Short mmCIF file of C-alpha atoms in Angstrom, two decimals:
data_model
loop_
_atom_site.label_atom_id
_atom_site.label_comp_id
_atom_site.label_asym_id
_atom_site.label_seq_id
_atom_site.Cartn_x
_atom_site.Cartn_y
_atom_site.Cartn_z
CA MET A 1 -58.00 49.48 122.94
CA LYS A 2 -55.91 47.83 125.44
CA ILE A 3 -57.12 44.38 125.91
CA HIS A 4 -55.99 42.48 129.26
CA GLN A 5 -54.53 38.81 129.68
CA GLN A 6 -57.45 38.06 130.80
CA GLU A 7 -59.82 39.02 129.22
CA LEU A 8 -58.04 37.54 126.10
CA GLN A 9 -58.34 34.35 128.07
CA THR A 10 -62.26 34.24 128.17
CA GLN A 11 -62.14 35.16 124.73
CA ARG A 12 -60.52 31.96 123.85
CA ASP A 13 -62.09 30.07 126.25
CA ALA A 14 -65.54 31.29 124.50
CA GLU A 15 -64.07 30.17 121.25
CA THR A 16 -64.29 26.44 122.21
CA THR A 17 -66.31 24.13 121.33
CA GLU A 18 -67.99 21.64 124.20
CA ILE A 19 -68.65 18.07 122.52
CA VAL A 20 -70.23 15.18 124.16
CA VAL A 21 -68.78 11.84 123.69
CA PRO A 22 -71.36 9.46 122.61
CA ALA A 23 -71.91 6.42 125.83
CA GLN A 24 -71.16 4.05 122.82
CA TRP A 25 -67.87 5.35 121.72
CA PRO A 26 -65.77 4.08 124.77
CA GLY A 27 -62.31 5.00 124.76
CA ARG A 28 -62.28 7.94 122.47
CA ALA A 29 -63.41 10.68 125.58
CA SER A 30 -59.59 11.76 125.42
CA GLN A 31 -59.61 11.76 121.69
CA VAL A 32 -62.51 14.29 121.31
CA ALA A 33 -61.52 16.57 124.65
CA GLN A 34 -58.01 17.68 122.55
CA VAL A 35 -60.41 18.32 119.54
CA ALA A 36 -62.63 20.17 121.45
CA ALA A 37 -60.21 22.18 122.99
CA ARG A 38 -58.71 23.73 119.77
CA PRO A 39 -59.82 27.10 118.88
CA LEU A 40 -62.18 27.28 116.12
CA PRO A 41 -60.81 29.23 113.17
CA ARG A 42 -60.69 32.74 112.80
CA PRO A 43 -60.93 35.04 110.05
CA VAL A 44 -57.57 36.19 109.27
CA PRO A 45 -57.45 39.70 109.44
CA ARG A 46 -56.22 42.32 106.67
CA PRO A 47 -54.57 45.71 107.29
CA VAL A 48 -55.82 46.93 103.92
CA PRO A 49 -59.33 46.77 102.61
CA ILE A 50 -60.50 44.82 99.72
CA PRO A 51 -62.14 46.28 96.80
CA VAL A 52 -65.39 44.77 96.55
CA PRO A 53 -68.16 45.02 93.49
CA ALA A 54 -70.59 47.62 93.23
CA GLN A 55 -73.25 45.45 93.27
CA PRO A 56 -74.21 42.01 93.29
CA GLY A 57 -74.87 39.63 90.50
CA HIS A 58 -75.58 36.11 89.58
CA ARG A 59 -74.07 33.34 87.96
CA PHE A 60 -75.79 31.11 84.90
CA LEU A 61 -74.97 27.93 83.87
CA VAL A 62 -75.94 28.37 80.09
CA TYR A 63 -75.20 26.55 76.41
CA LYS A 64 -72.79 28.90 75.02
CA GLN A 65 -73.77 27.56 71.95
CA ASP A 66 -76.58 24.83 70.31
CA PRO A 67 -76.61 21.48 72.82
CA SER A 68 -75.14 19.98 69.97
CA VAL A 69 -71.84 22.16 70.00
CA THR A 70 -70.56 19.53 72.42
CA ALA A 71 -66.93 21.30 72.38
CA LEU A 72 -68.53 24.44 74.54
CA GLY A 73 -71.15 22.25 75.84
CA ALA A 74 -72.85 24.09 79.50
CA ARG A 75 -70.66 26.49 81.09
CA LEU A 76 -71.17 29.51 83.88
CA THR A 77 -71.52 32.70 82.89
CA PHE A 78 -71.94 35.88 85.42
CA ILE A 79 -74.40 38.44 85.25
CA PRO A 80 -73.32 41.28 86.68
CA THR A 81 -77.08 42.98 87.55
CA VAL A 82 -79.46 42.51 90.22
CA VAL A 83 -81.77 39.38 89.12
CA LEU A 84 -84.44 38.16 91.53
CA ASN A 85 -86.17 35.20 91.18
CA GLY A 86 -87.88 34.03 88.00
CA PRO A 87 -85.18 34.98 87.07
CA THR A 88 -86.91 38.51 86.70
CA ASP A 89 -85.31 41.81 86.01
CA LEU A 90 -86.11 45.23 85.55
CA ARG A 91 -86.73 44.84 81.87
CA VAL A 92 -86.90 40.83 81.69
CA GLN A 93 -89.26 38.51 83.28
CA THR A 94 -89.66 34.80 82.41
CA GLU A 95 -92.23 32.79 82.44
CA LEU A 96 -93.22 28.86 82.38
CA GLN A 97 -96.37 27.50 84.46
CA GLY A 98 -95.59 24.97 87.18
CA VAL A 99 -91.91 26.01 86.69
CA THR A 100 -91.59 29.77 87.27
CA PRO A 101 -90.23 31.61 89.42
CA VAL A 102 -87.20 29.85 89.10
CA ALA A 103 -85.30 30.51 93.16
CA ARG A 104 -81.75 31.47 93.20
CA ASN A 105 -79.33 29.17 95.25
CA ILE A 106 -77.58 29.38 98.39
CA ASN A 107 -75.06 31.31 96.56
CA GLY A 108 -77.26 33.28 95.06
CA ASP A 109 -76.89 31.98 91.63
CA PHE A 110 -79.10 29.94 88.62
CA VAL A 111 -77.32 26.95 88.19
CA PHE A 112 -80.07 23.56 87.26
CA THR A 113 -78.72 20.79 85.67
CA PRO A 114 -78.96 20.96 81.76
CA GLY A 115 -82.10 19.39 80.00
CA THR A 116 -84.22 20.73 82.63
CA PRO A 117 -87.01 23.31 82.80
CA GLN A 118 -85.53 24.88 85.82
CA PHE A 119 -82.23 25.51 83.05
CA ASP A 120 -84.60 26.42 80.07
CA CYS A 121 -85.47 29.22 81.96
CA ALA A 122 -82.09 30.36 83.79
CA HIS A 123 -80.42 29.86 80.11
CA THR A 124 -82.64 31.51 78.14
CA PHE A 125 -83.32 34.55 80.22
CA ALA A 126 -79.15 34.93 80.50
CA VAL A 127 -78.43 34.71 76.88
CA VAL A 128 -81.41 37.68 76.45
CA ARG A 129 -79.64 39.74 79.56
CA GLU A 130 -76.16 39.14 77.54
CA THR A 131 -77.71 40.40 74.28
CA MET A 132 -78.86 43.01 75.41
CA ALA A 133 -76.22 44.65 77.57
CA MET A 134 -73.66 44.20 74.75
CA TYR A 135 -75.74 46.18 72.57
CA GLU A 136 -75.97 48.53 75.57
CA ARG A 137 -72.79 48.88 75.57
CA HIS A 138 -72.35 49.77 72.09
CA ASN A 139 -75.31 52.47 73.41
CA GLY A 140 -73.18 54.13 75.60
CA GLY A 141 -74.20 52.13 78.21
CA VAL A 142 -77.64 53.97 78.15
CA PRO A 143 -80.66 51.42 77.90
CA ILE A 144 -82.03 50.40 74.72
CA PRO A 145 -86.25 50.79 75.21
CA PHE A 146 -88.29 48.37 73.61
CA ALA A 147 -91.09 49.38 71.04
CA TRP A 148 -93.60 49.59 73.86
CA ASN A 149 -91.33 51.98 76.57
CA VAL A 150 -92.50 55.47 75.57
CA GLY A 151 -93.95 58.02 77.38
CA GLY A 152 -92.36 56.53 80.84
CA ASN A 153 -93.80 52.95 79.77
CA THR A 154 -90.97 50.42 81.28
CA GLU A 155 -93.18 47.30 80.90
CA ARG A 156 -90.57 44.05 80.62
CA ILE A 157 -90.12 42.03 77.44
CA THR A 158 -91.90 38.27 78.61
CA VAL A 159 -89.71 35.25 77.89
CA PHE A 160 -91.46 32.37 77.23
CA PRO A 161 -88.61 29.57 77.31
CA HIS A 162 -91.66 26.65 76.34
CA ALA A 163 -94.09 28.40 75.09
CA GLY A 164 -95.94 25.61 72.49
CA GLU A 165 -95.30 23.27 70.41
CA GLY A 166 -93.47 24.14 66.62
CA ALA A 167 -90.48 24.33 64.62
CA ASN A 168 -90.04 27.90 65.33
CA ALA A 169 -89.24 30.83 67.71
CA PHE A 170 -90.72 34.59 67.57
CA TYR A 171 -90.91 37.75 69.13
CA THR A 172 -93.90 39.85 69.18
CA ARG A 173 -94.90 43.35 70.05
CA THR A 174 -98.70 42.57 70.85
CA ALA A 175 -97.73 40.35 73.85
CA LYS A 176 -94.64 41.98 74.40
CA ALA A 177 -93.13 38.92 74.36
CA LEU A 178 -90.05 36.91 73.19
CA LYS A 179 -91.56 33.15 72.90
CA PHE A 180 -89.59 29.54 71.80
CA LEU A 181 -91.31 26.84 70.60
CA PHE A 182 -90.44 22.88 70.87
CA PHE A 183 -91.14 20.06 68.89
CA THR A 184 -89.74 16.64 68.05
CA PRO A 185 -88.04 16.02 64.66
CA GLN A 186 -89.30 13.88 61.89
CA GLY A 187 -88.96 10.13 62.62
CA GLN A 188 -87.56 10.65 65.65
CA PRO A 189 -89.10 9.14 68.98
CA SER A 190 -91.52 11.43 71.14
CA SER A 191 -88.77 11.57 74.20
CA ASN A 192 -86.07 13.72 71.44
CA VAL A 193 -87.70 16.77 71.87
CA LEU A 194 -86.13 19.62 70.42
CA PHE A 195 -86.41 23.29 72.23
CA THR A 196 -85.34 26.10 70.63
CA CYS A 197 -84.50 28.12 73.49
CA GLN A 198 -81.58 26.06 74.26
CA SER A 199 -79.88 27.33 71.03
CA PHE A 200 -77.73 30.35 71.55
CA ASP A 201 -77.74 31.43 68.52
CA ILE A 202 -81.69 31.37 68.16
CA VAL A 203 -82.31 33.25 71.60
CA ALA A 204 -79.66 35.94 70.22
CA HIS A 205 -81.57 35.99 66.93
CA GLU A 206 -85.05 36.96 68.06
CA THR A 207 -83.88 39.02 71.08
CA GLY A 208 -81.91 41.15 68.01
CA HIS A 209 -85.38 41.22 66.38
CA ALA A 210 -86.72 42.34 70.26
CA ILE A 211 -83.76 45.19 70.56
CA LEU A 212 -83.80 46.41 66.55
CA ASP A 213 -87.40 46.75 66.98
CA GLY A 214 -87.27 49.35 69.98
CA LEU A 215 -84.46 50.95 67.77
CA LYS A 216 -86.29 51.50 64.25
CA PRO A 217 -89.64 50.61 65.17
CA GLY A 218 -91.08 51.08 61.47
CA TRP A 219 -88.66 48.05 60.21
CA LEU A 220 -90.67 45.30 60.73
CA SER A 221 -93.47 45.89 58.83
CA ALA A 222 -94.34 44.35 55.20
CA ASP A 223 -95.09 47.29 53.48
CA ASN A 224 -91.22 48.10 53.77
CA PRO A 225 -89.18 46.64 50.64
CA PRO A 226 -87.40 43.43 50.59
CA GLN A 227 -84.83 44.72 51.97
CA THR A 228 -85.35 45.97 55.02
CA GLY A 229 -87.05 42.84 55.63
CA GLY A 230 -83.62 41.24 55.31
CA LEU A 231 -81.55 43.88 57.96
CA HIS A 232 -83.94 42.67 60.17
CA GLU A 233 -83.07 39.18 59.93
CA ALA A 234 -79.53 39.56 59.31
CA PHE A 235 -79.44 42.06 62.42
CA GLY A 236 -80.71 38.72 63.99
CA ASP A 237 -77.88 36.69 62.86
CA ILE A 238 -74.87 38.71 63.14
CA THR A 239 -76.27 39.53 66.79
CA ALA A 240 -75.48 36.02 67.49
CA ILE A 241 -72.20 36.07 65.72
CA PHE A 242 -71.24 39.57 67.48
CA LEU A 243 -72.34 38.13 70.73
CA ALA A 244 -70.47 34.35 70.51
CA LEU A 245 -67.22 37.21 69.53
CA ALA A 246 -67.74 39.23 73.11
CA GLN A 247 -67.20 36.12 75.24
CA PRO A 248 -63.84 34.84 75.73
CA ASP A 249 -63.96 31.66 75.81
CA GLN A 250 -65.82 31.37 72.29
CA ALA A 251 -63.54 33.54 70.96
CA ASP A 252 -60.35 31.66 72.71
CA ALA A 253 -62.05 27.97 70.98
CA LEU A 254 -62.95 29.83 68.12
CA VAL A 255 -58.76 30.79 67.46
CA ALA A 256 -57.55 27.20 68.54
CA LEU A 257 -60.35 25.51 66.31
CA THR A 258 -59.81 27.71 63.06
CA LYS A 259 -56.06 28.92 63.35
CA ALA A 260 -57.38 32.11 63.40
CA ASN A 261 -58.79 31.92 60.14
CA LEU A 262 -62.55 33.70 60.22
CA HIS A 263 -63.22 31.33 56.74
CA ASP A 264 -62.25 27.98 58.14
CA LYS A 265 -65.56 26.22 59.09
CA SER A 266 -66.41 26.51 62.77
CA PHE A 267 -69.62 26.71 64.61
CA LEU A 268 -69.20 30.39 64.35
CA THR A 269 -70.66 30.44 61.30
CA GLU A 270 -73.11 27.52 61.14
CA LEU A 271 -76.01 29.24 63.00
CA ALA A 272 -78.53 27.41 64.77
CA GLU A 273 -77.06 23.79 64.14
CA GLN A 274 -78.86 21.78 66.27
CA PHE A 275 -82.38 23.20 64.57
CA GLY A 276 -80.86 23.24 60.74
CA LYS A 277 -80.15 18.76 61.17
CA ALA A 278 -83.66 18.91 62.70
CA LEU A 279 -85.16 19.71 59.92
CA GLY A 280 -82.89 17.97 57.31
CA MET A 281 -79.88 20.38 56.65
CA PRO A 282 -76.59 19.53 56.85
CA SER A 283 -76.04 21.83 59.28
CA GLY A 284 -77.56 24.84 61.06
CA LEU A 285 -80.10 27.07 59.51
CA ARG A 286 -77.86 29.46 57.67
CA ASN A 287 -74.15 29.90 57.01
CA ALA A 288 -73.39 33.62 57.25
CA ASP A 289 -70.21 32.63 55.72
CA ASN A 290 -71.59 32.71 52.10
CA ASP A 291 -71.21 33.67 48.53
CA LEU A 292 -74.98 35.36 47.63
CA LYS A 293 -75.32 38.47 45.70
CA LEU A 294 -78.59 40.14 45.65
CA SER A 295 -79.51 38.66 42.34
CA GLU A 296 -79.39 35.12 43.13
CA VAL A 297 -82.06 36.02 46.37
CA GLY A 298 -85.29 37.51 44.30
CA ASN A 299 -87.57 38.64 46.87
CA GLU A 300 -87.71 36.29 49.74
CA VAL A 301 -86.46 37.81 53.09
CA HIS A 302 -84.09 35.28 54.32
CA ALA A 303 -82.19 34.28 51.56
CA ILE A 304 -81.55 38.47 51.26
CA SER A 305 -80.92 39.00 54.45
CA GLN A 306 -77.77 36.22 54.10
CA VAL A 307 -76.26 38.79 51.48
CA PHE A 308 -76.19 41.72 53.79
CA THR A 309 -74.66 39.12 57.24
CA GLY A 310 -72.35 37.67 54.65
CA ALA A 311 -71.09 41.28 53.44
CA ILE A 312 -70.46 41.41 57.09
CA TYR A 313 -68.94 38.23 57.73
CA ASP A 314 -66.34 39.02 55.52
CA ILE A 315 -66.00 42.91 56.75
CA LEU A 316 -65.32 40.88 60.07
CA ALA A 317 -63.19 38.48 58.48
CA ASP A 318 -60.75 41.11 56.75
CA VAL A 319 -60.75 44.03 59.46
CA TYR A 320 -59.66 40.75 61.51
CA THR A 321 -57.17 39.53 59.49
CA PHE A 322 -55.49 43.41 59.10
CA GLU A 323 -55.37 43.74 63.17
CA LEU A 324 -53.45 40.49 63.54
CA SER A 325 -51.12 41.27 61.50
CA ARG A 326 -50.22 44.69 63.14
CA GLN A 327 -50.77 43.21 66.70
CA GLN A 328 -49.73 39.75 66.86
CA ARG A 329 -46.76 40.70 68.38
CA THR A 330 -48.72 42.66 71.07
CA LYS A 331 -51.57 41.06 71.92
CA ASP A 332 -52.85 37.32 72.34
CA ALA A 333 -54.68 36.47 68.97
CA ALA A 334 -58.52 35.77 70.49
CA VAL A 335 -58.14 39.79 72.53
CA VAL A 336 -57.67 41.07 68.75
CA LEU A 337 -60.55 38.98 67.61
CA ILE A 338 -62.81 40.37 70.35
CA GLU A 339 -61.93 43.79 70.34
CA THR A 340 -62.27 43.43 66.32
CA ALA A 341 -65.81 42.12 67.01
CA SER A 342 -66.83 44.26 69.04
CA THR A 343 -65.18 47.66 66.74
CA LEU A 344 -67.25 46.20 63.94
CA CYS A 345 -70.43 45.99 65.99
CA LYS A 346 -70.80 49.12 66.91
CA LEU A 347 -69.87 50.71 63.73
CA VAL A 348 -72.85 48.24 62.42
CA PHE A 349 -74.98 49.47 65.08
CA ASP A 350 -74.17 53.03 64.84
CA ALA A 351 -74.89 52.58 61.08
CA ILE A 352 -77.80 51.51 61.92
CA VAL A 353 -79.63 53.65 64.30
CA ALA A 354 -78.51 56.56 61.84
CA SER A 355 -80.50 54.88 58.91
CA PRO A 356 -83.93 55.82 57.72
CA ALA A 357 -87.06 55.07 60.05
CA THR A 358 -88.40 53.16 57.12
CA GLY A 359 -87.89 51.65 53.86
CA ALA A 360 -83.74 51.32 54.52
CA ARG A 361 -82.33 49.76 52.44
CA TYR A 362 -78.72 47.73 52.45
CA VAL A 363 -77.07 51.00 50.90
CA ASP A 364 -78.07 53.64 53.43
CA VAL A 365 -76.33 50.96 56.32
CA ALA A 366 -73.50 50.60 53.37
CA ASN A 367 -73.11 54.67 53.99
CA GLN A 368 -73.68 55.26 57.28
CA MET A 369 -70.54 52.35 58.02
CA LEU A 370 -68.72 54.43 55.69
CA GLN A 371 -68.89 58.03 57.06
CA ALA A 372 -68.34 56.86 60.71
CA SER A 373 -65.64 54.35 60.22
CA ALA A 374 -64.43 58.03 58.82
CA ASN A 375 -65.38 59.81 61.59
CA ARG A 376 -63.84 57.98 64.11
CA GLY A 377 -59.92 57.51 61.86
CA ASP A 378 -60.62 54.08 61.43
CA PRO A 379 -57.52 53.26 59.04
CA ALA A 380 -58.68 53.62 55.56
CA ILE A 381 -58.55 49.87 54.69
CA TYR A 382 -61.32 49.25 56.54
CA ARG A 383 -63.38 51.58 54.28
CA THR A 384 -61.54 49.70 51.56
CA PHE A 385 -63.03 46.32 52.88
CA ILE A 386 -66.77 47.94 54.11
CA ARG A 387 -66.83 49.08 49.98
CA ASN A 388 -65.50 46.37 48.44
CA ARG A 389 -67.61 43.51 50.52
CA PHE A 390 -70.75 44.95 49.64
CA ALA A 391 -70.20 45.70 46.10
CA VAL A 392 -68.79 42.00 45.52
CA ARG A 393 -72.42 41.05 46.99
CA GLU A 394 -74.52 43.61 44.19
CA ILE A 395 -75.62 45.91 46.78
CA THR A 396 -73.40 48.91 45.97
CA THR A 397 -71.51 50.00 43.10
CA ALA A 398 -67.86 49.54 43.37
CA ALA A 399 -66.33 52.83 43.50
CA THR A 400 -62.90 51.11 44.38
CA PRO A 401 -62.03 48.71 41.71
CA LEU A 402 -62.29 44.91 42.31
CA ARG A 403 -59.03 44.26 40.74
CA ASP A 404 -56.96 43.24 43.50
CA LEU A 405 -59.82 41.50 45.49
CA MET A 406 -60.99 39.38 42.73
CA SER A 407 -57.50 38.32 41.68
CA GLY A 408 -56.22 37.68 45.49
CA GLN A 409 -53.66 40.38 44.66
CA MET A 410 -55.37 42.93 47.54
CA ALA A 411 -52.80 44.15 50.46
CA MET A 412 -54.24 43.11 53.42
CA THR A 413 -51.93 44.99 56.20
CA GLU A 414 -51.78 48.22 54.25
CA ALA A 415 -53.73 50.84 56.94
CA ALA A 416 -53.70 53.36 53.92
CA TYR A 417 -54.55 51.02 51.10
CA THR A 418 -57.85 51.79 49.03
CA GLY A 419 -57.20 49.95 45.86
CA ASP A 420 -57.08 53.36 43.95
CA GLY A 421 -56.26 56.05 46.11
CA GLN A 422 -60.02 57.20 46.57
CA ASP A 423 -61.08 57.03 49.97
CA VAL A 424 -64.39 56.93 48.98
CA THR A 425 -67.67 57.26 51.80
CA GLU A 426 -70.52 57.68 50.05
CA VAL A 427 -72.12 54.63 47.18
CA GLN A 428 -74.77 54.08 44.98
CA PRO A 429 -77.44 51.17 44.58
CA HIS A 430 -75.79 48.73 42.18
CA ASP A 431 -79.35 48.00 40.89
CA GLU A 432 -82.10 49.96 41.71
CA ASN A 433 -84.32 47.91 39.60
CA SER A 434 -83.66 44.91 41.92
CA ALA A 435 -86.19 42.52 43.10
CA SER A 436 -84.89 42.98 46.92
CA LEU A 437 -86.21 46.72 46.65
CA LEU A 438 -89.02 47.05 44.58
CA ALA A 439 -91.26 43.67 44.95
CA GLY A 440 -93.37 42.81 47.41
CA GLN A 441 -91.73 41.14 50.57
CA ASP A 442 -91.36 37.27 51.09
CA ARG A 443 -91.85 36.16 53.99
CA SER A 444 -92.99 32.67 53.62
CA ARG A 445 -89.26 31.17 55.06
CA CYS A 446 -88.33 33.31 57.98
CA CYS A 447 -88.25 32.93 61.81
CA GLY A 448 -91.32 33.46 63.41
CA THR A 449 -91.23 36.96 64.05
CA MET A 450 -91.34 37.85 60.55
CA GLN A 451 -94.81 36.27 60.34
CA MET A 452 -96.97 37.81 62.60
CA PRO A 453 -99.74 39.37 61.42
CA GLU A 454 -99.06 42.67 63.75
CA TYR A 455 -96.21 43.13 60.88
CA GLN A 456 -98.01 42.37 57.79
CA ALA A 457 -100.87 44.56 58.99
CA VAL A 458 -99.49 47.12 59.94
CA SER A 459 -98.62 49.79 58.22
CA ALA A 460 -94.52 50.98 58.36
CA GLU A 461 -96.18 54.41 59.82
CA LYS A 462 -97.90 52.96 62.39
CA LEU A 463 -95.20 50.60 63.87
CA ALA A 464 -92.88 53.56 63.58
CA GLN A 465 -94.77 55.79 66.48
CA GLY A 466 -93.22 53.22 68.63
CA GLY A 467 -96.22 52.20 71.37
CA SER A 468 -97.97 49.36 72.47
CA LEU A 469 -100.12 47.92 69.64
CA GLU A 470 -103.41 46.42 70.31
CA ASP A 471 -105.66 43.55 68.55
CA ASP A 472 -107.53 46.36 67.08
CA ASP A 473 -104.53 48.01 65.60
CA ILE A 474 -104.46 44.94 63.55
CA LEU A 475 -107.87 44.50 62.58
CA ARG A 476 -107.77 48.17 61.94
CA SER A 477 -108.77 48.46 58.02
CA GLY A 478 -111.26 45.21 58.01
CA LEU A 479 -112.41 47.32 60.96
CA ASP A 480 -112.95 51.05 59.30
CA GLU A 481 -114.78 48.58 56.68
CA LEU A 482 -117.46 47.57 59.04
CA ARG A 483 -117.91 51.08 60.46
CA SER A 484 -118.62 52.47 57.19
CA THR A 485 -121.00 49.66 56.25
CA PHE A 486 -122.78 49.16 59.78
CA SER A 487 -123.08 53.61 59.40
CA LYS A 488 -125.21 53.14 56.31
#
């Protein structure tokens, strides 16, 4: 299209702004006139189209660890899906009386001042969503159903950032909810309230319970062996670890803090630092970098869980040592850590999916990890790490002799290393008479999830069927007894 000079001049005239000079500004009319005569800025044309994101996303301000981990503090994170005011989306909704729905700002973001109820809503939603997204990536991008999402049910999970007073947090299938409590630590002024929802670790842990209940709905029942309960608690803890390492800023900070030594003291291994200190512990509620064995923990589920968590963390550190030795000249150490953690997270995820629907034991997951690792072509040393770390924890038999590991002479950089030349992919339980397999579950020190009455009263077989739980399901045995009595 041809533009004539007259039309172009008319366009330029239209782009100037008429400015009225107030009477109290004498002598400035000429200056203002010069400014008024200038054309308004125009967008610079681009001859080549610019790629744009396939769909909108939103920024959230979140605590990257606990509020007490000041080295990381509160930082922006990006959720690449459509989030409505609430925050709410297709899978998650947030509820805090008198506060929600929390509205997006003019840029479409959920950025609020830390310590405010609005921040707690946005932070908690974002960490829940990032946890779900991490496991959906390992599930081939396929959404993971909540336990009640059967037969076409698409009900969301509801997140309650300030669900009530108490030193705990929990997931409940009956209420289809994640509930985070708050409390004042003993000896502290009433103004020093600790909100469990502000802990990255606690939110990831409880979301892990919800995700695992969707994958293995029978595992939460107290009818299962203590090790099954231990898998649930351990899954929550390793979820917090893997989610931290899925975030480049956390991985980079960890590498710098520890000089790439995952067995050095760090924020990664100390879980829920602020909560642990508030309860009088030296640091976090639990330490993933521990040396516990099954013979040392009896049937208390939280202690049993730390044995599995510790084994997984040791495997992570071993694989990272190996991968860093062969990739340090071609990749940044933090990038190697992110990729290593993602690889191991998927291995654990796939192993859990392939494990029994009820009564799952640590050895079941260990064997599934060994077989999946072999099937996807991992170096043989990966499976040596897995066998060694589960065996030294007295979870499995030592198919590979432990002399090299225990003497410190293990070849950590040889891809084909198996210790004795055998790449075994099936091992046996270390002790089939262990209390962790035969005794009843002691859940007295567990998080609120494991203490919910629905998981104590409903059988593993009933839970394994999935679907919603009603109050009558929890009271079933008593109701049946009453019906029998009243029918006479």
